[in-house]
Amino acid sequence: MTTTIQPRAALDPRRPDEAYLSFWRERHLCTLTTPRPDGSPHLVPVGVTYDPEAGIARVIANRSSRKVRNVQAAGPEGARVAVCQVDGRRWATLEGRARVRTDEELIADAVARYAERYGRVPRQNPDRVLIEIALERAMGKG
């Protein structure tokens, strides 16, 4: 079943309509864009989970990855980032402030959410961290 997202410029990431939320529940490879220390964009494929009630998107990652280092380089206020997914003419973007979390409970919760969305449990990784994005904007177009 294909869901159509109504065209929008921007919407509240804590109050998405059902079509937008449904699109984020589907299994899609996403991208994460982080700023490099020189300001240029670094874009990589990732799995993303979206929690509108909390206003958070989550990306699990290896602590030594460039995306994690980019977020950390932004300092304690976090990095401005975007995650996006595309399926034909449908697309959805979430933007916000990312911070790296190392708390084991937060990481375990993020892994469980990933497993639910993507239908598989990621391999064990003792160097896993969480990129937690406090959402500020959501966009999408069908």
Tab-separated table of N, CA, C and O in Angstrom, residues 1-96:
chain	number	residue	atom	x	y	z
A	1	MET	N	0.837	-1.181	0.000
A	1	MET	CA	0.000	0.000	0.000
A	1	MET	C	0.880	1.241	0.000
A	1	MET	O	1.785	1.386	0.795
A	2	THR	N	0.626	2.158	-0.904
A	2	THR	CA	1.386	3.389	-1.004
A	2	THR	C	0.625	4.504	-0.312
A	2	THR	O	-0.569	4.671	-0.502
A	3	THR	N	1.345	5.261	0.504
A	3	THR	CA	0.773	6.393	1.210
A	3	THR	C	1.167	7.660	0.493
A	3	THR	O	2.303	7.802	0.072
A	4	THR	N	0.254	8.599	0.349
A	4	THR	CA	0.552	9.863	-0.276
A	4	THR	C	0.654	10.937	0.790
A	4	THR	O	-0.234	11.086	1.614
A	5	ILE	N	1.741	11.674	0.770
A	5	ILE	CA	1.932	12.781	1.693
A	5	ILE	C	1.420	14.039	1.015
A	5	ILE	O	1.739	14.299	-0.145
A	6	GLN	N	0.635	14.811	1.718
A	6	GLN	CA	0.135	16.060	1.173
A	6	GLN	C	1.291	17.051	1.033
A	6	GLN	O	2.136	17.136	1.911
A	7	PRO	N	1.349	17.802	-0.062
A	7	PRO	CA	2.428	18.773	-0.238
A	7	PRO	C	2.427	19.801	0.892
A	7	PRO	O	1.387	20.301	1.271
A	8	ARG	N	3.605	20.104	1.399
A	8	ARG	CA	3.757	21.084	2.461
A	8	ARG	C	5.120	21.728	2.347
A	8	ARG	O	6.072	21.099	1.945
A	9	ALA	N	5.208	22.946	2.829
A	9	ALA	CA	6.511	23.585	2.920
A	9	ALA	C	7.198	23.142	4.203
A	9	ALA	O	8.324	22.702	4.195
A	10	ALA	N	6.528	23.282	5.327
A	10	ALA	CA	7.081	22.873	6.622
A	10	ALA	C	5.924	22.515	7.539
A	10	ALA	O	4.816	23.021	7.397
A	11	LEU	N	6.173	21.608	8.473
A	11	LEU	CA	5.151	21.235	9.440
A	11	LEU	C	5.796	21.001	10.794
A	11	LEU	O	7.013	20.917	10.903
A	12	ASP	N	4.975	20.907	11.802
A	12	ASP	CA	5.448	20.703	13.167
A	12	ASP	C	5.898	19.253	13.322
A	12	ASP	O	5.092	18.338	13.172
A	13	PRO	N	7.193	19.000	13.649
A	13	PRO	CA	7.657	17.612	13.749
A	13	PRO	C	7.021	16.853	14.917
A	13	PRO	O	7.063	15.631	14.950
A	14	ARG	N	6.380	17.558	15.853
A	14	ARG	CA	5.692	16.893	16.968
A	14	ARG	C	4.229	16.588	16.649
A	14	ARG	O	3.582	15.876	17.406
A	15	ARG	N	3.735	17.127	15.547
A	15	ARG	CA	2.327	16.915	15.170
A	15	ARG	C	2.198	16.581	13.684
A	15	ARG	O	1.506	17.292	12.952
A	16	PRO	N	2.839	15.501	13.250
A	16	PRO	CA	2.729	15.156	11.827
A	16	PRO	C	1.341	14.608	11.534
A	16	PRO	O	0.687	14.041	12.411
A	17	ASP	N	0.901	14.773	10.288
A	17	ASP	CA	-0.359	14.128	9.924
A	17	ASP	C	-0.099	12.632	9.749
A	17	ASP	O	1.046	12.174	9.720
A	18	GLU	N	-1.160	11.865	9.665
A	18	GLU	CA	-1.027	10.407	9.636
A	18	GLU	C	-0.252	9.920	8.414
A	18	GLU	O	0.520	8.969	8.505
A	19	ALA	N	-0.429	10.572	7.270
A	19	ALA	CA	0.294	10.144	6.063
A	19	ALA	C	1.804	10.334	6.240
A	19	ALA	O	2.595	9.466	5.855
A	20	TYR	N	2.209	11.449	6.821
A	20	TYR	CA	3.630	11.721	7.047
A	20	TYR	C	4.213	10.702	8.022
A	20	TYR	O	5.256	10.107	7.779
A	21	LEU	N	3.511	10.483	9.114
A	21	LEU	CA	3.961	9.517	10.117
A	21	LEU	C	4.012	8.110	9.534
A	21	LEU	O	4.969	7.361	9.764
A	22	SER	N	3.024	7.749	8.752
A	22	SER	CA	2.996	6.430	8.123
A	22	SER	C	4.206	6.231	7.206
A	22	SER	O	4.813	5.154	7.190
A	23	PHE	N	4.575	7.268	6.462
A	23	PHE	CA	5.738	7.192	5.584
A	23	PHE	C	7.002	6.923	6.396
A	23	PHE	O	7.854	6.120	6.003
A	24	TRP	N	7.122	7.541	7.571
A	24	TRP	CA	8.288	7.313	8.423
A	24	TRP	C	8.263	5.940	9.087
A	24	TRP	O	9.278	5.488	9.594
A	25	ARG	N	7.129	5.274	9.108
A	25	ARG	CA	7.072	3.913	9.667
A	25	ARG	C	7.482	2.871	8.639
A	25	ARG	O	7.824	1.748	8.995
A	26	GLU	N	7.406	3.219	7.362
A	26	GLU	CA	7.809	2.296	6.311
A	26	GLU	C	9.331	2.106	6.359
A	26	GLU	O	10.052	2.969	6.830
A	27	ARG	N	9.764	0.972	5.833
A	27	ARG	CA	11.201	0.676	5.807
A	27	ARG	C	11.836	1.397	4.619
A	27	ARG	O	11.559	1.063	3.464
A	28	HIS	N	12.647	2.416	4.917
A	28	HIS	CA	13.365	3.162	3.878
A	28	HIS	C	14.772	3.464	4.358
A	28	HIS	O	14.972	3.810	5.522
A	29	LEU	N	15.713	3.345	3.446
A	29	LEU	CA	17.052	3.836	3.718
A	29	LEU	C	16.963	5.359	3.729
A	29	LEU	O	16.222	5.954	2.948
A	30	CYS	N	17.686	5.973	4.628
A	30	CYS	CA	17.647	7.426	4.783
A	30	CYS	C	19.040	7.999	4.575
A	30	CYS	O	20.003	7.267	4.398
A	31	THR	N	19.125	9.308	4.615
A	31	THR	CA	20.419	9.983	4.612
A	31	THR	C	20.486	10.902	5.830
A	31	THR	O	19.470	11.399	6.309
A	32	LEU	N	21.702	11.090	6.308
A	32	LEU	CA	21.990	12.045	7.376
A	32	LEU	C	23.008	13.031	6.822
A	32	LEU	O	24.047	12.618	6.286
A	33	THR	N	22.710	14.307	6.950
A	33	THR	CA	23.637	15.349	6.539
A	33	THR	C	24.128	16.073	7.777
A	33	THR	O	23.325	16.600	8.552
A	34	THR	N	25.457	16.066	7.967
A	34	THR	CA	26.094	16.751	9.086
A	34	THR	C	27.096	17.763	8.525
A	34	THR	O	27.623	17.569	7.428
A	35	PRO	N	27.380	18.811	9.296
A	35	PRO	CA	28.390	19.767	8.828
A	35	PRO	C	29.800	19.318	9.217
A	35	PRO	O	30.048	18.957	10.366
A	36	ARG	N	30.703	19.319	8.267
A	36	ARG	CA	32.107	19.077	8.574
A	36	ARG	C	32.658	20.307	9.307
A	36	ARG	O	32.051	21.387	9.236
A	37	PRO	N	33.790	20.171	9.984
A	37	PRO	CA	34.369	21.342	10.659
A	37	PRO	C	34.599	22.537	9.735
A	37	PRO	O	34.534	23.679	10.173
A	38	ASP	N	34.822	22.279	8.421
A	38	ASP	CA	35.018	23.398	7.491
A	38	ASP	C	33.694	23.967	6.976
A	38	ASP	O	33.682	24.877	6.153
A	39	GLY	N	32.565	23.410	7.454
A	39	GLY	CA	31.248	23.904	7.065
A	39	GLY	C	30.627	23.190	5.882
A	39	GLY	O	29.441	23.361	5.605
A	40	SER	N	31.394	22.382	5.156
A	40	SER	CA	30.836	21.667	4.015
A	40	SER	C	29.957	20.514	4.500
A	40	SER	O	30.170	19.972	5.585
A	41	PRO	N	28.956	20.123	3.707
A	41	PRO	CA	28.052	19.050	4.131
A	41	PRO	C	28.663	17.669	3.939
A	41	PRO	O	29.352	17.405	2.957
A	42	HIS	N	28.406	16.784	4.882
A	42	HIS	CA	28.800	15.377	4.819
A	42	HIS	C	27.500	14.580	4.834
A	42	HIS	O	26.733	14.656	5.792
A	43	LEU	N	27.220	13.853	3.771
A	43	LEU	CA	25.963	13.126	3.626
A	43	LEU	C	26.246	11.634	3.521
A	43	LEU	O	27.076	11.230	2.706
A	44	VAL	N	25.573	10.841	4.375
A	44	VAL	CA	25.784	9.394	4.386
A	44	VAL	C	24.450	8.663	4.532
A	44	VAL	O	23.501	9.191	5.095
A	45	PRO	N	24.386	7.417	4.026
A	45	PRO	CA	23.181	6.610	4.230
A	45	PRO	C	23.127	6.088	5.667
A	45	PRO	O	24.156	5.703	6.232
A	46	VAL	N	21.934	6.094	6.247
A	46	VAL	CA	21.728	5.631	7.619
A	46	VAL	C	20.317	5.069	7.760
A	46	VAL	O	19.461	5.284	6.914
A	47	GLY	N	20.092	4.392	8.867
A	47	GLY	CA	18.751	4.048	9.295
A	47	GLY	C	18.320	5.086	10.321
A	47	GLY	O	19.122	5.485	11.173
A	48	VAL	N	17.085	5.543	10.244
A	48	VAL	CA	16.575	6.585	11.142
A	48	VAL	C	15.262	6.124	11.744
A	48	VAL	O	14.432	5.531	11.057
A	49	THR	N	15.074	6.427	13.017
A	49	THR	CA	13.759	6.256	13.627
A	49	THR	C	13.266	7.618	14.081
A	49	THR	O	14.047	8.482	14.496
A	50	TYR	N	11.959	7.796	13.981
A	50	TYR	CA	11.306	9.078	14.238
A	50	TYR	C	10.307	8.906	15.370
A	50	TYR	O	9.443	8.042	15.321
A	51	ASP	N	10.446	9.727	16.393
A	51	ASP	CA	9.579	9.692	17.575
A	51	ASP	C	8.937	11.068	17.738
A	51	ASP	O	9.479	11.936	18.423
A	52	PRO	N	7.793	11.307	17.077
A	52	PRO	CA	7.205	12.641	17.129
A	52	PRO	C	6.751	13.051	18.529
A	52	PRO	O	6.808	14.228	18.877
A	53	GLU	N	6.312	12.092	19.347
A	53	GLU	CA	5.872	12.437	20.703
A	53	GLU	C	7.000	13.078	21.506
A	53	GLU	O	6.785	14.017	22.260
A	54	ALA	N	8.214	12.563	21.340
A	54	ALA	CA	9.382	13.109	22.033
A	54	ALA	C	10.051	14.229	21.237
A	54	ALA	O	10.911	14.937	21.768
A	55	GLY	N	9.693	14.361	19.959
A	55	GLY	CA	10.338	15.352	19.107
A	55	GLY	C	11.776	14.995	18.800
A	55	GLY	O	12.637	15.864	18.699
A	56	ILE	N	12.028	13.679	18.600
A	56	ILE	CA	13.391	13.179	18.419
A	56	ILE	C	13.461	12.233	17.221
A	56	ILE	O	12.564	11.430	16.995
A	57	ALA	N	14.577	12.318	16.493
A	57	ALA	CA	14.953	11.303	15.510
A	57	ALA	C	16.243	10.677	16.033
A	57	ALA	O	17.051	11.346	16.682
A	58	ARG	N	16.418	9.388	15.762
A	58	ARG	CA	17.579	8.660	16.280
A	58	ARG	C	18.321	7.942	15.159
A	58	ARG	O	17.706	7.339	14.286
A	59	VAL	N	19.652	7.985	15.259
A	59	VAL	CA	20.536	7.281	14.333
A	59	VAL	C	21.581	6.575	15.189
A	59	VAL	O	22.261	7.216	15.985
A	60	ILE	N	21.702	5.263	15.039
A	60	ILE	CA	22.767	4.550	15.746
A	60	ILE	C	24.003	4.561	14.854
A	60	ILE	O	23.899	4.519	13.628
A	61	ALA	N	25.180	4.647	15.486
A	61	ALA	CA	26.412	4.806	14.716
A	61	ALA	C	27.609	4.307	15.510
A	61	ALA	O	27.526	4.126	16.730
A	62	ASN	N	28.718	4.135	14.817
A	62	ASN	CA	29.982	3.792	15.461
A	62	ASN	C	30.636	5.073	15.958
A	62	ASN	O	30.685	6.067	15.227
A	63	ARG	N	31.154	5.039	17.173
A	63	ARG	CA	31.715	6.257	17.776
A	63	ARG	C	32.866	6.869	16.977
A	63	ARG	O	33.131	8.053	17.090
A	64	SER	N	33.553	6.076	16.141
A	64	SER	CA	34.678	6.616	15.367
A	64	SER	C	34.273	7.110	13.976
A	64	SER	O	35.126	7.569	13.223
A	65	SER	N	32.993	7.042	13.641
A	65	SER	CA	32.557	7.440	12.299
A	65	SER	C	32.672	8.949	12.096
A	65	SER	O	32.648	9.737	13.042
A	66	ARG	N	32.797	9.345	10.853
A	66	ARG	CA	32.891	10.769	10.499
A	66	ARG	C	31.632	11.512	10.951
A	66	ARG	O	31.709	12.624	11.462
A	67	LYS	N	30.454	10.907	10.790
A	67	LYS	CA	29.221	11.599	11.177
A	67	LYS	C	29.209	11.908	12.668
A	67	LYS	O	28.797	12.994	13.082
A	68	VAL	N	29.669	10.978	13.484
A	68	VAL	CA	29.741	11.199	14.928
A	68	VAL	C	30.771	12.280	15.235
A	68	VAL	O	30.511	13.198	16.028
A	69	ARG	N	31.917	12.208	14.602
A	69	ARG	CA	32.953	13.229	14.840
A	69	ARG	C	32.480	14.613	14.413
A	69	ARG	O	32.776	15.615	15.074
A	70	ASN	N	31.709	14.681	13.324
A	70	ASN	CA	31.168	15.972	12.888
A	70	ASN	C	30.225	16.559	13.936
A	70	ASN	O	30.280	17.751	14.230
A	71	VAL	N	29.354	15.724	14.485
A	71	VAL	CA	28.423	16.205	15.511
A	71	VAL	C	29.193	16.655	16.748
A	71	VAL	O	28.924	17.724	17.311
A	72	GLN	N	30.154	15.867	17.168
A	72	GLN	CA	30.942	16.219	18.354
A	72	GLN	C	31.730	17.513	18.147
A	72	GLN	O	31.879	18.308	19.072
A	73	ALA	N	32.220	17.731	16.930
A	73	ALA	CA	33.015	18.928	16.645
A	73	ALA	C	32.202	20.207	16.793
A	73	ALA	O	32.770	21.286	16.991
A	74	ALA	N	30.888	20.091	16.723
A	74	ALA	CA	30.026	21.276	16.845
A	74	ALA	C	29.961	21.795	18.275
A	74	ALA	O	29.473	22.898	18.505
A	75	GLY	N	30.422	20.995	19.241
A	75	GLY	CA	30.413	21.433	20.630
A	75	GLY	C	29.157	21.016	21.372
A	75	GLY	O	28.307	20.310	20.834
A	76	PRO	N	29.034	21.463	22.620
A	76	PRO	CA	27.940	20.996	23.477
A	76	PRO	C	26.546	21.399	23.011
A	76	PRO	O	25.567	20.745	23.362
A	77	GLU	N	26.450	22.454	22.207
A	77	GLU	CA	25.123	22.850	21.710
A	77	GLU	C	24.633	21.942	20.599
A	77	GLU	O	23.468	21.970	20.223
A	78	GLY	N	25.523	21.116	20.058
A	78	GLY	CA	25.140	20.171	19.020
A	78	GLY	C	25.261	20.757	17.626
A	78	GLY	O	25.494	21.952	17.445
A	79	ALA	N	25.103	19.903	16.647
A	79	ALA	CA	25.228	20.281	15.238
A	79	ALA	C	23.858	20.365	14.586
A	79	ALA	O	22.986	19.539	14.873
A	80	ARG	N	23.680	21.305	13.698
A	80	ARG	CA	22.452	21.380	12.897
A	80	ARG	C	22.564	20.311	11.811
A	80	ARG	O	23.523	20.310	11.039
A	81	VAL	N	21.597	19.395	11.773
A	81	VAL	CA	21.636	18.280	10.837
A	81	VAL	C	20.264	18.094	10.193
A	81	VAL	O	19.269	18.667	10.634
A	82	ALA	N	20.245	17.237	9.167
A	82	ALA	CA	18.993	16.846	8.528
A	82	ALA	C	19.048	15.365	8.204
A	82	ALA	O	20.102	14.841	7.840
A	83	VAL	N	17.909	14.696	8.372
A	83	VAL	CA	17.739	13.325	7.896
A	83	VAL	C	16.616	13.346	6.873
A	83	VAL	O	15.665	14.120	6.987
A	84	CYS	N	16.754	12.506	5.856
A	84	CYS	CA	15.794	12.527	4.756
A	84	CYS	C	15.582	11.120	4.232
A	84	CYS	O	16.478	10.278	4.301
A	85	GLN	N	14.382	10.887	3.718
A	85	GLN	CA	14.107	9.644	3.004
A	85	GLN	C	13.276	9.985	1.765
A	85	GLN	O	12.520	10.962	1.760
A	86	VAL	N	13.461	9.172	0.729
A	86	VAL	CA	12.802	9.404	-0.555
A	86	VAL	C	12.253	8.089	-1.069
A	86	VAL	O	12.895	7.040	-0.942
A	87	ASP	N	11.071	8.140	-1.638
A	87	ASP	CA	10.480	6.985	-2.311
A	87	ASP	C	9.711	7.522	-3.506
A	87	ASP	O	8.586	8.020	-3.359
A	88	GLY	N	10.329	7.466	-4.675
A	88	GLY	CA	9.698	8.044	-5.860
A	88	GLY	C	9.515	9.539	-5.661
A	88	GLY	O	10.454	10.250	-5.349
A	89	ARG	N	8.277	9.987	-5.804
A	89	ARG	CA	7.988	11.409	-5.616
A	89	ARG	C	7.741	11.776	-4.160
A	89	ARG	O	7.608	12.945	-3.837
A	90	ARG	N	7.654	10.774	-3.308
A	90	ARG	CA	7.460	11.061	-1.884
A	90	ARG	C	8.806	11.312	-1.230
A	90	ARG	O	9.781	10.619	-1.518
A	91	TRP	N	8.847	12.297	-0.338
A	91	TRP	CA	10.062	12.560	0.421
A	91	TRP	C	9.669	13.159	1.761
A	91	TRP	O	8.593	13.724	1.913
A	92	ALA	N	10.554	12.991	2.714
A	92	ALA	CA	10.326	13.550	4.045
A	92	ALA	C	11.678	13.906	4.648
A	92	ALA	O	12.622	13.121	4.585
A	93	THR	N	11.758	15.096	5.211
A	93	THR	CA	12.980	15.574	5.845
A	93	THR	C	12.669	16.024	7.261
A	93	THR	O	11.644	16.659	7.501
A	94	LEU	N	13.566	15.673	8.174
A	94	LEU	CA	13.507	16.130	9.558
A	94	LEU	C	14.795	16.886	9.836
A	94	LEU	O	15.880	16.399	9.521
A	95	GLU	N	14.678	18.072	10.435
A	95	GLU	CA	15.848	18.882	10.752
A	95	GLU	C	15.883	19.176	12.242
A	95	GLU	O	14.834	19.285	12.880
A	96	GLY	N	17.082	19.315	12.771
A	96	GLY	CA	17.200	19.662	14.183
A	96	GLY	C	18.637	19.710	14.638
A	96	GLY	O	19.584	19.705	13.839
